[in-house]
mmCIF file of C-alpha atoms in Angstrom:
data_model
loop_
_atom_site.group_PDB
_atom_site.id
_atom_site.type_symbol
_atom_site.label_atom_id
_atom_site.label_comp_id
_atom_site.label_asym_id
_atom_site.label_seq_id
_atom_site.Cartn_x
_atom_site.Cartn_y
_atom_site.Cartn_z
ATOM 1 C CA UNK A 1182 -46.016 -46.917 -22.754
ATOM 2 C CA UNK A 1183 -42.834 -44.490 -23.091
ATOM 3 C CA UNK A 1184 -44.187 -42.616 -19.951
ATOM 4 C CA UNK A 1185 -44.400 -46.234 -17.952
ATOM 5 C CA UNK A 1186 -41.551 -47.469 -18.444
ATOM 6 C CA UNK A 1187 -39.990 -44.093 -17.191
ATOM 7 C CA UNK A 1188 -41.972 -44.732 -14.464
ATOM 8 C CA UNK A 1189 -40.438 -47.666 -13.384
ATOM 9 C CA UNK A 1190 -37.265 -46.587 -14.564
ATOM 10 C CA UNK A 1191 -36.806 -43.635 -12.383
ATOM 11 C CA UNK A 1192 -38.517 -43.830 -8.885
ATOM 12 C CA UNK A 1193 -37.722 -40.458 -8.104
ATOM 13 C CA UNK A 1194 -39.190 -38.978 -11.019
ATOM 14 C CA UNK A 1195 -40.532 -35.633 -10.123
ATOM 15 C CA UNK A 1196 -41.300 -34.357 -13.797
ATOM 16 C CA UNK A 1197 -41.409 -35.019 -17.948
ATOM 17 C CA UNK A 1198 -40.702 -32.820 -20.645
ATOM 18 C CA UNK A 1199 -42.620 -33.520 -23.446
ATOM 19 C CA UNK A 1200 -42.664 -31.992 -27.578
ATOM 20 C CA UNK A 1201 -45.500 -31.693 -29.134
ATOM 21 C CA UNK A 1202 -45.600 -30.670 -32.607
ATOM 22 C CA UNK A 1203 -47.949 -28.518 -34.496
ATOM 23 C CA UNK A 1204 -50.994 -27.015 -32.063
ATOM 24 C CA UNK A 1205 -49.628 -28.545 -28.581
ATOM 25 C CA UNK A 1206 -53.147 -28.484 -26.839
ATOM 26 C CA UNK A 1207 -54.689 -29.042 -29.780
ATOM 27 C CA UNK A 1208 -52.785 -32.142 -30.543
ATOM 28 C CA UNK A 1209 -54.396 -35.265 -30.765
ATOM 29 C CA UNK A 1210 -51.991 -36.244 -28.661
ATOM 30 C CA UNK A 1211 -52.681 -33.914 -25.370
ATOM 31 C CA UNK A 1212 -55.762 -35.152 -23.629
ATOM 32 C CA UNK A 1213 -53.868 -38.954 -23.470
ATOM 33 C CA UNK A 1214 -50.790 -37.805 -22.516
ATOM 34 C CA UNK A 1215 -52.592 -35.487 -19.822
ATOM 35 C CA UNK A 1216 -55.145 -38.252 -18.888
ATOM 36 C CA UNK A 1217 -52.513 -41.391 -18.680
ATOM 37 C CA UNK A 1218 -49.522 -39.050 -16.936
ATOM 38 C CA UNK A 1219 -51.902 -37.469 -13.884
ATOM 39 C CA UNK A 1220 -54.840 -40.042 -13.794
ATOM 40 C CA UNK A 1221 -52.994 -43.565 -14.108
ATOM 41 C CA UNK A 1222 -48.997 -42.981 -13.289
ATOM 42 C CA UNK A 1223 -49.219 -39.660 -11.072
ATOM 43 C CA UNK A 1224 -46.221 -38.241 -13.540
ATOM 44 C CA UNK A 1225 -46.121 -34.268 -13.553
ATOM 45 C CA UNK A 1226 -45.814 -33.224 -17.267
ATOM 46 C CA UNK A 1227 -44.846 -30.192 -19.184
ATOM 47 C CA UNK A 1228 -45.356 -30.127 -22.771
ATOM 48 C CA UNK A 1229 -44.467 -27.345 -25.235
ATOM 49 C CA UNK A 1230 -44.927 -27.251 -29.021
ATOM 50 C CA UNK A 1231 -42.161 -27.339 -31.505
ATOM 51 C CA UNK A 1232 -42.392 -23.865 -32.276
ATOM 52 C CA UNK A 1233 -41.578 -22.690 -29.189
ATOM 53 C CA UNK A 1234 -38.059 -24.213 -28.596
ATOM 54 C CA UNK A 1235 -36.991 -23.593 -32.372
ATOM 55 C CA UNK A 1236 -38.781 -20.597 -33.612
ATOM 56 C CA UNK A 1237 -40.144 -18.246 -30.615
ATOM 57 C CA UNK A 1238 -37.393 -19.390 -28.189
ATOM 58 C CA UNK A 1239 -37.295 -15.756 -26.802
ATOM 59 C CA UNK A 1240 -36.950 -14.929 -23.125
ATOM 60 C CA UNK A 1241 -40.482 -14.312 -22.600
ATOM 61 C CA UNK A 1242 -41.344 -17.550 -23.608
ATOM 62 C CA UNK A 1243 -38.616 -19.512 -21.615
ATOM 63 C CA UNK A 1244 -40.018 -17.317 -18.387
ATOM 64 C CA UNK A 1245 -43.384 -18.272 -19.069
ATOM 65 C CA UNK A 1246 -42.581 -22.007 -18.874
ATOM 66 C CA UNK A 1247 -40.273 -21.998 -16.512
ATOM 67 C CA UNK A 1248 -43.092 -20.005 -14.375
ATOM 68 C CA UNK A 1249 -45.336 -23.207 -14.871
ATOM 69 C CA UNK A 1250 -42.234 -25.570 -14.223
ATOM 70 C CA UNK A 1251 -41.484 -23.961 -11.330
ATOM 71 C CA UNK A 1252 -45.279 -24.286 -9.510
ATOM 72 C CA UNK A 1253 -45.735 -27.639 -10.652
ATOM 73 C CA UNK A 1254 -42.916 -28.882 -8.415
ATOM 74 C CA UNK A 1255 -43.879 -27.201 -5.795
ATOM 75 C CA UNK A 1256 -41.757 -23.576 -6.235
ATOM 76 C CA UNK A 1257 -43.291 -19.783 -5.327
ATOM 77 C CA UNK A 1258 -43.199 -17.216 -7.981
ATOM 78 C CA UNK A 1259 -44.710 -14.471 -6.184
ATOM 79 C CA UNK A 1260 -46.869 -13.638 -3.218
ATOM 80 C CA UNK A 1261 -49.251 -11.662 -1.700
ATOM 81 C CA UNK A 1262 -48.195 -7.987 -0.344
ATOM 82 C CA UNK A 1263 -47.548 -8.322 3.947
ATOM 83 C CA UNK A 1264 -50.371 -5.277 4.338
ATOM 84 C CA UNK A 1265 -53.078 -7.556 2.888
ATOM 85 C CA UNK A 1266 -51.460 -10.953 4.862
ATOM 86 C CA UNK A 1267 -51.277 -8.550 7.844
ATOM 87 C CA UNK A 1268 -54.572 -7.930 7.786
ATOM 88 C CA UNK A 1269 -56.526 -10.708 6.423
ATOM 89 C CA UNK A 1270 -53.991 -13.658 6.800
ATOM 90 C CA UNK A 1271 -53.287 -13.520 10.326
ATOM 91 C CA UNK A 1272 -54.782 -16.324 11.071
ATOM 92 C CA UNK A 1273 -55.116 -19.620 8.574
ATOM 93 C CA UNK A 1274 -56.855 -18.733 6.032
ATOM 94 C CA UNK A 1275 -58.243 -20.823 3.022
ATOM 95 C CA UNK A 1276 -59.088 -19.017 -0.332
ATOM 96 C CA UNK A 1277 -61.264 -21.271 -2.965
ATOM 97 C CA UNK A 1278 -62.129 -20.833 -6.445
ATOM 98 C CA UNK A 1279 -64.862 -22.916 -8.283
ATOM 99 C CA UNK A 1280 -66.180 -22.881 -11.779
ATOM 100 C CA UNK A 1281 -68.211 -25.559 -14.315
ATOM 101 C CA UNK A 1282 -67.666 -26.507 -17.741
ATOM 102 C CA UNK A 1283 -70.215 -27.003 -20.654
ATOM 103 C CA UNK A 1284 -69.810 -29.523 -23.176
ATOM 104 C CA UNK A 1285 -70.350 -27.557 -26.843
ATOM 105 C CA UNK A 1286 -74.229 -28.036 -28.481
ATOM 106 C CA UNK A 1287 -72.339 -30.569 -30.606
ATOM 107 C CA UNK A 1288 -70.412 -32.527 -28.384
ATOM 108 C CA UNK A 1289 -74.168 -34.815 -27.262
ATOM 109 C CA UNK A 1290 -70.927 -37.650 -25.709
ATOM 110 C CA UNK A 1291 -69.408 -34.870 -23.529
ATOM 111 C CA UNK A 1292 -70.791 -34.192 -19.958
ATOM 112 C CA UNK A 1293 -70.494 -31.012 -17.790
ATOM 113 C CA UNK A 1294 -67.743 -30.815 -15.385
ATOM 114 C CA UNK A 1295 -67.295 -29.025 -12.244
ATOM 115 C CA UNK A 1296 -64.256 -28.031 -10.344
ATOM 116 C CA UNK A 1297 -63.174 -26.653 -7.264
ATOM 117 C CA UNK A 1298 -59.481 -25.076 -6.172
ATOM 118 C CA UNK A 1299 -58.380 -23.894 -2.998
ATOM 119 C CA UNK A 1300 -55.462 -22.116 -1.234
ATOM 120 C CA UNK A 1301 -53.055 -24.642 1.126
ATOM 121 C CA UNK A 1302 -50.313 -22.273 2.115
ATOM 122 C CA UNK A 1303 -50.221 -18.914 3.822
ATOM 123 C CA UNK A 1304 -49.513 -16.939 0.592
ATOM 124 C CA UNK A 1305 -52.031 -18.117 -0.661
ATOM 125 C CA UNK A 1306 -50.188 -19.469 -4.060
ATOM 126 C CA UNK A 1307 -49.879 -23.242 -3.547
ATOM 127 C CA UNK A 1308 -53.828 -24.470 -4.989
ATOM 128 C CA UNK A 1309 -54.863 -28.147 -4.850
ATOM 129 C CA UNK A 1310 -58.200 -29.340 -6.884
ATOM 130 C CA UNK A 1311 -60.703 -31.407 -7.075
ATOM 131 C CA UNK A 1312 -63.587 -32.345 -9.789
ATOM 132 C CA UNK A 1313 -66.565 -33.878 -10.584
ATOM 133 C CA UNK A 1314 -68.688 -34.821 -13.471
ATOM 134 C CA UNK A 1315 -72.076 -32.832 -13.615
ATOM 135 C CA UNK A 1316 -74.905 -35.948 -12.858
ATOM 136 C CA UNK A 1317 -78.288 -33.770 -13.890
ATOM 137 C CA UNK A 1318 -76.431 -32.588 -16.930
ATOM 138 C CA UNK A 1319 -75.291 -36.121 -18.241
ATOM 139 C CA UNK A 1320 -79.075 -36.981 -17.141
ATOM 140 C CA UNK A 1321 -81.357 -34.142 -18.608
ATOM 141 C CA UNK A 1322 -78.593 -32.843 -21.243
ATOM 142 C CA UNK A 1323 -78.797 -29.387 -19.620
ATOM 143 C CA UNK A 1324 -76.111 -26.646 -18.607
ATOM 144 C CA UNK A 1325 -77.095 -26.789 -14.453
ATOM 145 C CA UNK A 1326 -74.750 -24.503 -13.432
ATOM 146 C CA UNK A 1327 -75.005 -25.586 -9.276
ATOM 147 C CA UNK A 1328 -72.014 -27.547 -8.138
ATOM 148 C CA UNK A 1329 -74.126 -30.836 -6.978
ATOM 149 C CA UNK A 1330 -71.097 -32.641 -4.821
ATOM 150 C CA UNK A 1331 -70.166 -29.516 -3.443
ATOM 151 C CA UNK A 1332 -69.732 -30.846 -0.089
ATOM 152 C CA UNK A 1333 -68.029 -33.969 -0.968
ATOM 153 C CA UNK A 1334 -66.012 -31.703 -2.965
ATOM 154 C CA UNK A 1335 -65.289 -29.084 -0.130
ATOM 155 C CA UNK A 1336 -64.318 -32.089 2.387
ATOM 156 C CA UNK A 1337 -61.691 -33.537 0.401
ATOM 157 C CA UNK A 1338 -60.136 -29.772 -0.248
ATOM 158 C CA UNK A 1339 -60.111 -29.227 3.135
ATOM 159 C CA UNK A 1340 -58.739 -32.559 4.566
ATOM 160 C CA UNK A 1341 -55.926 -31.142 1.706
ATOM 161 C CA UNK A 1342 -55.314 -28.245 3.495
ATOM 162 C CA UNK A 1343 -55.445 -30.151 6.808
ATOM 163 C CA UNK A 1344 -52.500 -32.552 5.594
ATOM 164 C CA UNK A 1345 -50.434 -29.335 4.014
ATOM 165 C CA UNK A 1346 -50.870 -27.628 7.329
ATOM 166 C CA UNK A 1347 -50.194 -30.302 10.172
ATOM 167 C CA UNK A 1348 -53.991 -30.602 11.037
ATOM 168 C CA UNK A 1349 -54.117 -27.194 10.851
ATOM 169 C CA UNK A 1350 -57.705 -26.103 9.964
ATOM 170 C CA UNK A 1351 -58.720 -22.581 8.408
ATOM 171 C CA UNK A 1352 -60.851 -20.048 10.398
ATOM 172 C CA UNK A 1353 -61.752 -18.040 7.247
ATOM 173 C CA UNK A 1354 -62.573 -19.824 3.839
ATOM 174 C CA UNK A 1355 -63.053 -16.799 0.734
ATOM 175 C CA UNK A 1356 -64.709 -18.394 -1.698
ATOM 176 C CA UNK A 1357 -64.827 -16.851 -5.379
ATOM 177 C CA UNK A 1358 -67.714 -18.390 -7.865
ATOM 178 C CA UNK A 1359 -67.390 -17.637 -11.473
ATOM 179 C CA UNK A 1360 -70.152 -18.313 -14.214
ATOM 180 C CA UNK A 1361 -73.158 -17.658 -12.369
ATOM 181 C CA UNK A 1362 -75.589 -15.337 -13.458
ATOM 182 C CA UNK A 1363 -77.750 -12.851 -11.174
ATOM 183 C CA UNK A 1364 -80.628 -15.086 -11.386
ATOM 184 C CA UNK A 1365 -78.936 -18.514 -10.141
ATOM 185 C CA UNK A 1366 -77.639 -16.223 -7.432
ATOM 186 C CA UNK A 1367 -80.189 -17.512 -4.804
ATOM 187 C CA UNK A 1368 -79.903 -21.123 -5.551
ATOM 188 C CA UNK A 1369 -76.115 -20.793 -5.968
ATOM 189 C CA UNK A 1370 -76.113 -19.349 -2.628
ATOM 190 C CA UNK A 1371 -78.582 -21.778 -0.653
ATOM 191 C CA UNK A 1372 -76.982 -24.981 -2.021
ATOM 192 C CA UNK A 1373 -73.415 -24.357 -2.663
ATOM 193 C CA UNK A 1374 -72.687 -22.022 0.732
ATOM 194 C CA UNK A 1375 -74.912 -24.774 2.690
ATOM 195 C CA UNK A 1376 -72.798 -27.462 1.135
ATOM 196 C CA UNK A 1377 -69.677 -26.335 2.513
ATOM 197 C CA UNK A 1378 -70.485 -25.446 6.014
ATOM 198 C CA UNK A 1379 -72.570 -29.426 5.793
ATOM 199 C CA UNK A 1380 -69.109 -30.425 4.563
ATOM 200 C CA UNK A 1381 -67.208 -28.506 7.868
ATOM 201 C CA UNK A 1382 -69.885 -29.619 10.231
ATOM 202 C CA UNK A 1383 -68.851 -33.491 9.092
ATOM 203 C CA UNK A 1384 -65.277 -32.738 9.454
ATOM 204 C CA UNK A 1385 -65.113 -31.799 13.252
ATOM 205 C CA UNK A 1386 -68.289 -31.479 15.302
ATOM 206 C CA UNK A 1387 -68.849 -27.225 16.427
ATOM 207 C CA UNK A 1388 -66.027 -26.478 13.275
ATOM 208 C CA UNK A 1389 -67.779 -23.626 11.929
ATOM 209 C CA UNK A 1390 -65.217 -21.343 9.991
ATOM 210 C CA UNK A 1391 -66.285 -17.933 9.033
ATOM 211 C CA UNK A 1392 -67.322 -17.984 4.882
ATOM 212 C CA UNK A 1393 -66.938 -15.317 2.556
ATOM 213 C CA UNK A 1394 -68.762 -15.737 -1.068
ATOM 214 C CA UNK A 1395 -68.680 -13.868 -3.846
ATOM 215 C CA UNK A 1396 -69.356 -14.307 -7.654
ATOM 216 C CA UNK A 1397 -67.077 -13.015 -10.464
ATOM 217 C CA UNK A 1398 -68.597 -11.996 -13.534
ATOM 218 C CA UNK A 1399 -67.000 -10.954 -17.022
ATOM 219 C CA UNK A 1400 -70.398 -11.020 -19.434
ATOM 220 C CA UNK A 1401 -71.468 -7.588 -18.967
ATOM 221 C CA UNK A 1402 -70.993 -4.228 -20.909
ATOM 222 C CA UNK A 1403 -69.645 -2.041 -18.386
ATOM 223 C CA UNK A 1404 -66.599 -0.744 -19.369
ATOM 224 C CA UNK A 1405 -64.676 2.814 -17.348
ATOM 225 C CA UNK A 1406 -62.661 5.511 -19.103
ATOM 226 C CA UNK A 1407 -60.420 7.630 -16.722
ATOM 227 C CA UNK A 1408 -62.615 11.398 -16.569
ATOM 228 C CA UNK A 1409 -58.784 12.576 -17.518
ATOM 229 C CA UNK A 1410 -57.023 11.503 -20.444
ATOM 230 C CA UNK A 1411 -53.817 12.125 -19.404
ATOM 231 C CA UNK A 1412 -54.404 9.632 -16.409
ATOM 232 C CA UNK A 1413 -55.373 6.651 -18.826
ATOM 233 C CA UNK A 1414 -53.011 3.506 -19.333
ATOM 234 C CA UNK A 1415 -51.890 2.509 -22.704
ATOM 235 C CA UNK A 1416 -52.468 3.507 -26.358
ATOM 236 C CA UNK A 1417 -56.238 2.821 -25.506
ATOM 237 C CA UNK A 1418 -55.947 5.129 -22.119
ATOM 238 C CA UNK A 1419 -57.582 2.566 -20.193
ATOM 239 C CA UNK A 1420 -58.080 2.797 -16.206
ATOM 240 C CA UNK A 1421 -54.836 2.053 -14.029
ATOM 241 C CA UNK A 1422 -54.819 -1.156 -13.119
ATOM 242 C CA UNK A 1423 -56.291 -1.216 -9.418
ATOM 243 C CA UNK A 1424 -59.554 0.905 -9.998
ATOM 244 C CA UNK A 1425 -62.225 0.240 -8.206
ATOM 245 C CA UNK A 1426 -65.904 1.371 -8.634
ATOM 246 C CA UNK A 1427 -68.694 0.791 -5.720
ATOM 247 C CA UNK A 1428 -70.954 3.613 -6.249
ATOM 248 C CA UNK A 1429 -73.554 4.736 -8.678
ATOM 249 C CA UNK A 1430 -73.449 2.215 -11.054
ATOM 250 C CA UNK A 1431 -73.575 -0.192 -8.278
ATOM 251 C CA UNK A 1432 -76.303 -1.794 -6.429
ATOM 252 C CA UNK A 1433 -77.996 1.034 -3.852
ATOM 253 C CA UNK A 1434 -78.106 -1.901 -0.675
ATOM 254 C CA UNK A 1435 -76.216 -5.520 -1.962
ATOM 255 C CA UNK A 1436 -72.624 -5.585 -1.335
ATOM 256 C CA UNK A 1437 -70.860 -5.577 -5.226
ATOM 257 C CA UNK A 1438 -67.813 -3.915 -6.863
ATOM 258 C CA UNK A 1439 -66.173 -3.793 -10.057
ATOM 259 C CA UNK A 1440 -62.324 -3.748 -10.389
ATOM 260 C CA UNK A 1441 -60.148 -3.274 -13.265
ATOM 261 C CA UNK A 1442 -56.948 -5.161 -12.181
ATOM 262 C CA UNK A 1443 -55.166 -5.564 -15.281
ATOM 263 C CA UNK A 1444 -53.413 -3.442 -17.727
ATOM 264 C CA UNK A 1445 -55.228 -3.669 -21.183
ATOM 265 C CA UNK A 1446 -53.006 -4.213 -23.904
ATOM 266 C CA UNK A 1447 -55.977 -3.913 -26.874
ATOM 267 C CA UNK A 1448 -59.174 -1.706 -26.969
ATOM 268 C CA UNK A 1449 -60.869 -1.125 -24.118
ATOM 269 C CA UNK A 1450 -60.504 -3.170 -20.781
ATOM 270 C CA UNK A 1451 -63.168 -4.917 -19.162
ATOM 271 C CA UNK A 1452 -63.852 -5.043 -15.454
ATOM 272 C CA UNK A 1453 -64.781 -7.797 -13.930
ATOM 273 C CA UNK A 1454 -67.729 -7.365 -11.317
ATOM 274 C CA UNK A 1455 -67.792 -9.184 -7.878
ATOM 275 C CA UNK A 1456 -70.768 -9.837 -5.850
ATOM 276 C CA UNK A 1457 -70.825 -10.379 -2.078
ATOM 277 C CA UNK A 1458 -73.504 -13.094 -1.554
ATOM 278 C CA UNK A 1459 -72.461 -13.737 2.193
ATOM 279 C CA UNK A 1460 -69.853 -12.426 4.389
ATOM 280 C CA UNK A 1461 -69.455 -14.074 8.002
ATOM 281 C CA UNK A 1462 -66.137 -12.312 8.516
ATOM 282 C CA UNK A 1463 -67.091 -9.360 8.439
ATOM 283 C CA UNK A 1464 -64.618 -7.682 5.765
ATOM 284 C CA UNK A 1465 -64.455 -3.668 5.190
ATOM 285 C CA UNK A 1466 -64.982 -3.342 1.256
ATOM 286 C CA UNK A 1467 -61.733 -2.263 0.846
ATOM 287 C CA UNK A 1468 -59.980 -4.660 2.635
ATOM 288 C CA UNK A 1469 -61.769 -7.575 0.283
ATOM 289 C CA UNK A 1470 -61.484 -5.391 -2.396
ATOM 290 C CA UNK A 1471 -57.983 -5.064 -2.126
ATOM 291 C CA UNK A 1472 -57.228 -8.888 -1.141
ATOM 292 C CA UNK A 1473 -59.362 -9.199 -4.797
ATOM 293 C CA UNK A 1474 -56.371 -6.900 -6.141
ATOM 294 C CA UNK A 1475 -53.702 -8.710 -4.645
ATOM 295 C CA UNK A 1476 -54.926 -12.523 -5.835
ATOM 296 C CA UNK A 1477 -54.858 -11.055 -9.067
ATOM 297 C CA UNK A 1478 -51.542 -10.717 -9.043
ATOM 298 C CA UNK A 1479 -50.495 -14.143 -7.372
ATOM 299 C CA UNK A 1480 -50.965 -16.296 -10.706
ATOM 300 C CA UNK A 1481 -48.390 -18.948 -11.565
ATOM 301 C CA UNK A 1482 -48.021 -18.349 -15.523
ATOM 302 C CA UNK A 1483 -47.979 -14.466 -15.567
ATOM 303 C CA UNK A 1484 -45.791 -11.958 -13.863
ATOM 304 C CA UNK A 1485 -48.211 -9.209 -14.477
ATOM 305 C CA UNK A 1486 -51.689 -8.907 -12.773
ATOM 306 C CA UNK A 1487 -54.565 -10.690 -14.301
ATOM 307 C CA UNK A 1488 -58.004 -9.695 -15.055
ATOM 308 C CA UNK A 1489 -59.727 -11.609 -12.187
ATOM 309 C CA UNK A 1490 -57.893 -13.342 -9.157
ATOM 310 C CA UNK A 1491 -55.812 -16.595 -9.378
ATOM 311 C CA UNK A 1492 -58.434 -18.813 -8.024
ATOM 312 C CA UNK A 1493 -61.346 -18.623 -10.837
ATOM 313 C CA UNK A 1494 -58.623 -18.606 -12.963
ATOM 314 C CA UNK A 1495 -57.097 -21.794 -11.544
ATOM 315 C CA UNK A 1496 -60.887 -23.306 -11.288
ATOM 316 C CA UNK A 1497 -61.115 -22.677 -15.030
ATOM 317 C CA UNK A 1498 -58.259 -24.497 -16.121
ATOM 318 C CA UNK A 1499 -58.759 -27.644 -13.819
ATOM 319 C CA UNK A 1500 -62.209 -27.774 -16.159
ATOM 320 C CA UNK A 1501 -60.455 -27.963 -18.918
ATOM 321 C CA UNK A 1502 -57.702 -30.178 -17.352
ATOM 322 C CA UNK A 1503 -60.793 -32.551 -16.292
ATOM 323 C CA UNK A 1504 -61.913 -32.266 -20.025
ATOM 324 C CA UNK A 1505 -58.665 -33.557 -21.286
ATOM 325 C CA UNK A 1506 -59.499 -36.774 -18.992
ATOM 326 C CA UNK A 1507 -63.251 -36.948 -20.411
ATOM 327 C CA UNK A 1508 -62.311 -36.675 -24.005
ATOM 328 C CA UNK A 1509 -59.324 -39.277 -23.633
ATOM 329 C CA UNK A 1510 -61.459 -42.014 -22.572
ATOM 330 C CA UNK A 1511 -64.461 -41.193 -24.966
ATOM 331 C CA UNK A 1512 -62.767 -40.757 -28.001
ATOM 332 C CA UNK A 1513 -60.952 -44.152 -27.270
ATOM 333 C CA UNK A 1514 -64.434 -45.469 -26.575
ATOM 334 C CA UNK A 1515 -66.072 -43.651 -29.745
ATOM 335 C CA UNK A 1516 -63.148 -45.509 -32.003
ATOM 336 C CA UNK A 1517 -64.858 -48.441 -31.375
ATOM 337 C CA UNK A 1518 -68.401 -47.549 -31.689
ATOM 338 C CA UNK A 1519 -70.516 -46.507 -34.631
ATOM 339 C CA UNK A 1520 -72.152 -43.644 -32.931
ATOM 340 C CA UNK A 1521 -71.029 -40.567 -30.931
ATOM 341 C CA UNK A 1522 -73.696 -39.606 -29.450
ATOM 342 C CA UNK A 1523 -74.096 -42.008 -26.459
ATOM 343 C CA UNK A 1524 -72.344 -41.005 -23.219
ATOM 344 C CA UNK A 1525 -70.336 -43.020 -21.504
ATOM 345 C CA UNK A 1526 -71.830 -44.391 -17.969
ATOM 346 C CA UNK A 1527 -71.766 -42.108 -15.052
ATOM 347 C CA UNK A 1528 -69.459 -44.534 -13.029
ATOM 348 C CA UNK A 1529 -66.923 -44.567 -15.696
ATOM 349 C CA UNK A 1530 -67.196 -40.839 -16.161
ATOM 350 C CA UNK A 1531 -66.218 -40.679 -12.432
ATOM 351 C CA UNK A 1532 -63.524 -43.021 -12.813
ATOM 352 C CA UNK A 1533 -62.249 -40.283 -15.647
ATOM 353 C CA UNK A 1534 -61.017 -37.828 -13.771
ATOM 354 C CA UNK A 1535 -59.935 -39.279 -10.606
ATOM 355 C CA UNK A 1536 -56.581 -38.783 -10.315
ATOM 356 C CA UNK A 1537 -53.655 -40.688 -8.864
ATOM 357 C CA UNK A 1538 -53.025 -40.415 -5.268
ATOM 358 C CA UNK A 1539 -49.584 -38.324 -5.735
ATOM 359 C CA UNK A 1540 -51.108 -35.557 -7.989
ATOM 360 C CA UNK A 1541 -53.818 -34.083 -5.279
ATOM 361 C CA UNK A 1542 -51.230 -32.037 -3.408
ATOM 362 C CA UNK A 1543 -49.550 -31.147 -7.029
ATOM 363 C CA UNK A 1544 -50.867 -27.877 -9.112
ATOM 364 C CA UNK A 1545 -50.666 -30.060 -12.295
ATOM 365 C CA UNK A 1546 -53.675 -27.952 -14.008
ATOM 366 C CA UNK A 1547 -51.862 -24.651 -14.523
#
């Protein structure tokens, strides 16, 4: 109600403050604030707990939100180096992240969600999104890790980049994949990568832009130790941030890497490993490897690099920013019911996280 009537109040409202107390995400009060602000009014929020403005109102803190701040209304904090845009960016480019969400064994209400982010700007730092709710999983109760609307998905993303660039269409699209596993590689491959050239094709007969894919895994054991002490980073003496491995622990013919790309501040850092599915452009492995370096480093909320690139990262927290949406309106529903364990209807799971018009060119989810 408080967040309507400022609404109305102020039409050139570009963003709220808001205090929670106690847990701040974990307040009851999160998922409706999130769900009503970016679903029903198209309000950009920014909530921080209590704690933070009285007791741990140290600069690092104030940086960090005014980092977020900052993107949300439309602001750069940092960019990719001019070797990698000189090399890779020279012509539009758009880089995409994707990832889907799991409901927990005891959440039976909850459905899967899948989203997808991608790049609109030539620094590849402004990210728009899109989700869906996972239709087999609400159906067969299962964790189906393909992206099922992919194309529908992939059309409106790229009628976003259209509108950001003045009809503008990319000639490359990188797309980075987290949470699949080396045996959904082949289906993940077939379906989604078919999906989005289906989803170019329908855009502009002949519009066939060259596709990078690759997967990003953490859940693996493979950890590196520098063969020199002295060279290690921190009191653990991890790898510098920037190593790459691509030989003998890697695959003797597929196209895969691992990369260390941020500095490990406790025990012993974990690479993440990236897996070249399909490459139509053509990229030497270090030049993707070291655009993979630089994304890492082009992430709203940190000014350090981060342990995989910006757009898995952003993926992963429009999940949980779709979430928020799911769990406002079936909690509201399950107050009124005596059981918990029937799922709301598919259409009104869709309605759920739709968002307003004015927040699908805003990057609300970080």
């Amino acid at each position: 109600r408080l967040l309507t009537e400022e609404r109305r109040a102020l039409k050139d409202l570009q963003m709220v403050f808001v205090v929670l107390g106690g847990s701040g995400k974990n307040s009851p009060f999160y998922s409706p604030l999130k769900n009503v602000a970016e679903t029903d009014l198209g309000i950009v929020t920014q909530c921080v707990t209590d704690q933070s403005i009285t007791k741990r109102c140290n600069p690092a803190t104030i940086v960090n939100i005014l980092q977020k701040v900052n993107a949300k209304l439309g602001g750069i904090n940092n960019t990719l180096p001019q070797s990698v845009k000189a090399i890779v960016f020279q012509k539009p480019v758009m880089v995409m992240g994707a990832d889907v969400t799991h409901p927990a064994p005891t959440e039976m209400n909850k459905p899967s969600i899948a989203a997808v982010v991608a790049s609109v700007d030539r620094c590849a730092f402004r990210y728009i999104a899109a989700f869906r709710i996972q239709k087999q999983n609400t159906v067969a109760r299962a964790r189906i890790e393909i992206i099922e609307d992919m194309k529908a998905i992939a059309k409106e993303l790229l009628l976003g980049f259209f509108r950001a660039n003045n009809g503008v269409k990319p000639e490359k699209i990188i797309f980075y994949r987290d949470g699949v596993s080396e045996g959904q590689f082949s289906q993940v491959q077939q379906f989604e990568l078919g999906a989005l050239r289906a989803a170019c094709r329908e855009l502009e007969s002949g519009y066939e832009p060259g596709i990078t894919f690759l997967t990003v895994q953490k859940r693996h054991q493979t950890r590196f130790m520098p063969q020199n002490s002295r060279d290690g980073c921190g009191k653990a003496g991890n790898v510098p941030p920037g190593t790459v491995v691509d030989t003998t622990v890697t695959h003797p013919v597929d196209f895969d890497f691992f990369l260390c790309s941020h500095f490990g501040i406790q025990g012993t850092s974990r690479p993440a490993h990236y897996y070249v599915l399909w490459d139509d452009n053509d990229f030497k492995a270090d030049t993707l490897q070291r655009l993979t370096y630089s994304l890492c480093h082009t992430y709203a909320r940190c000014s350090r690099s981060v342990s995989i690139p910006t757009p898995v990262y952003y993926a992963h927290h429009a999940t949980k920013r779709a979430k928020c949406y799911v769990d406002a309106r079936t909690d509201s529903s399950d107050s009124g019911s005596s059981s918990n364990n029937s799922m709301l209807p598919t259409c009104l799971l869709d309605d759920a996280v739709k968002l307003a018009q004015v927040m699908e060119e805003k990057m609300f989810f970080i």
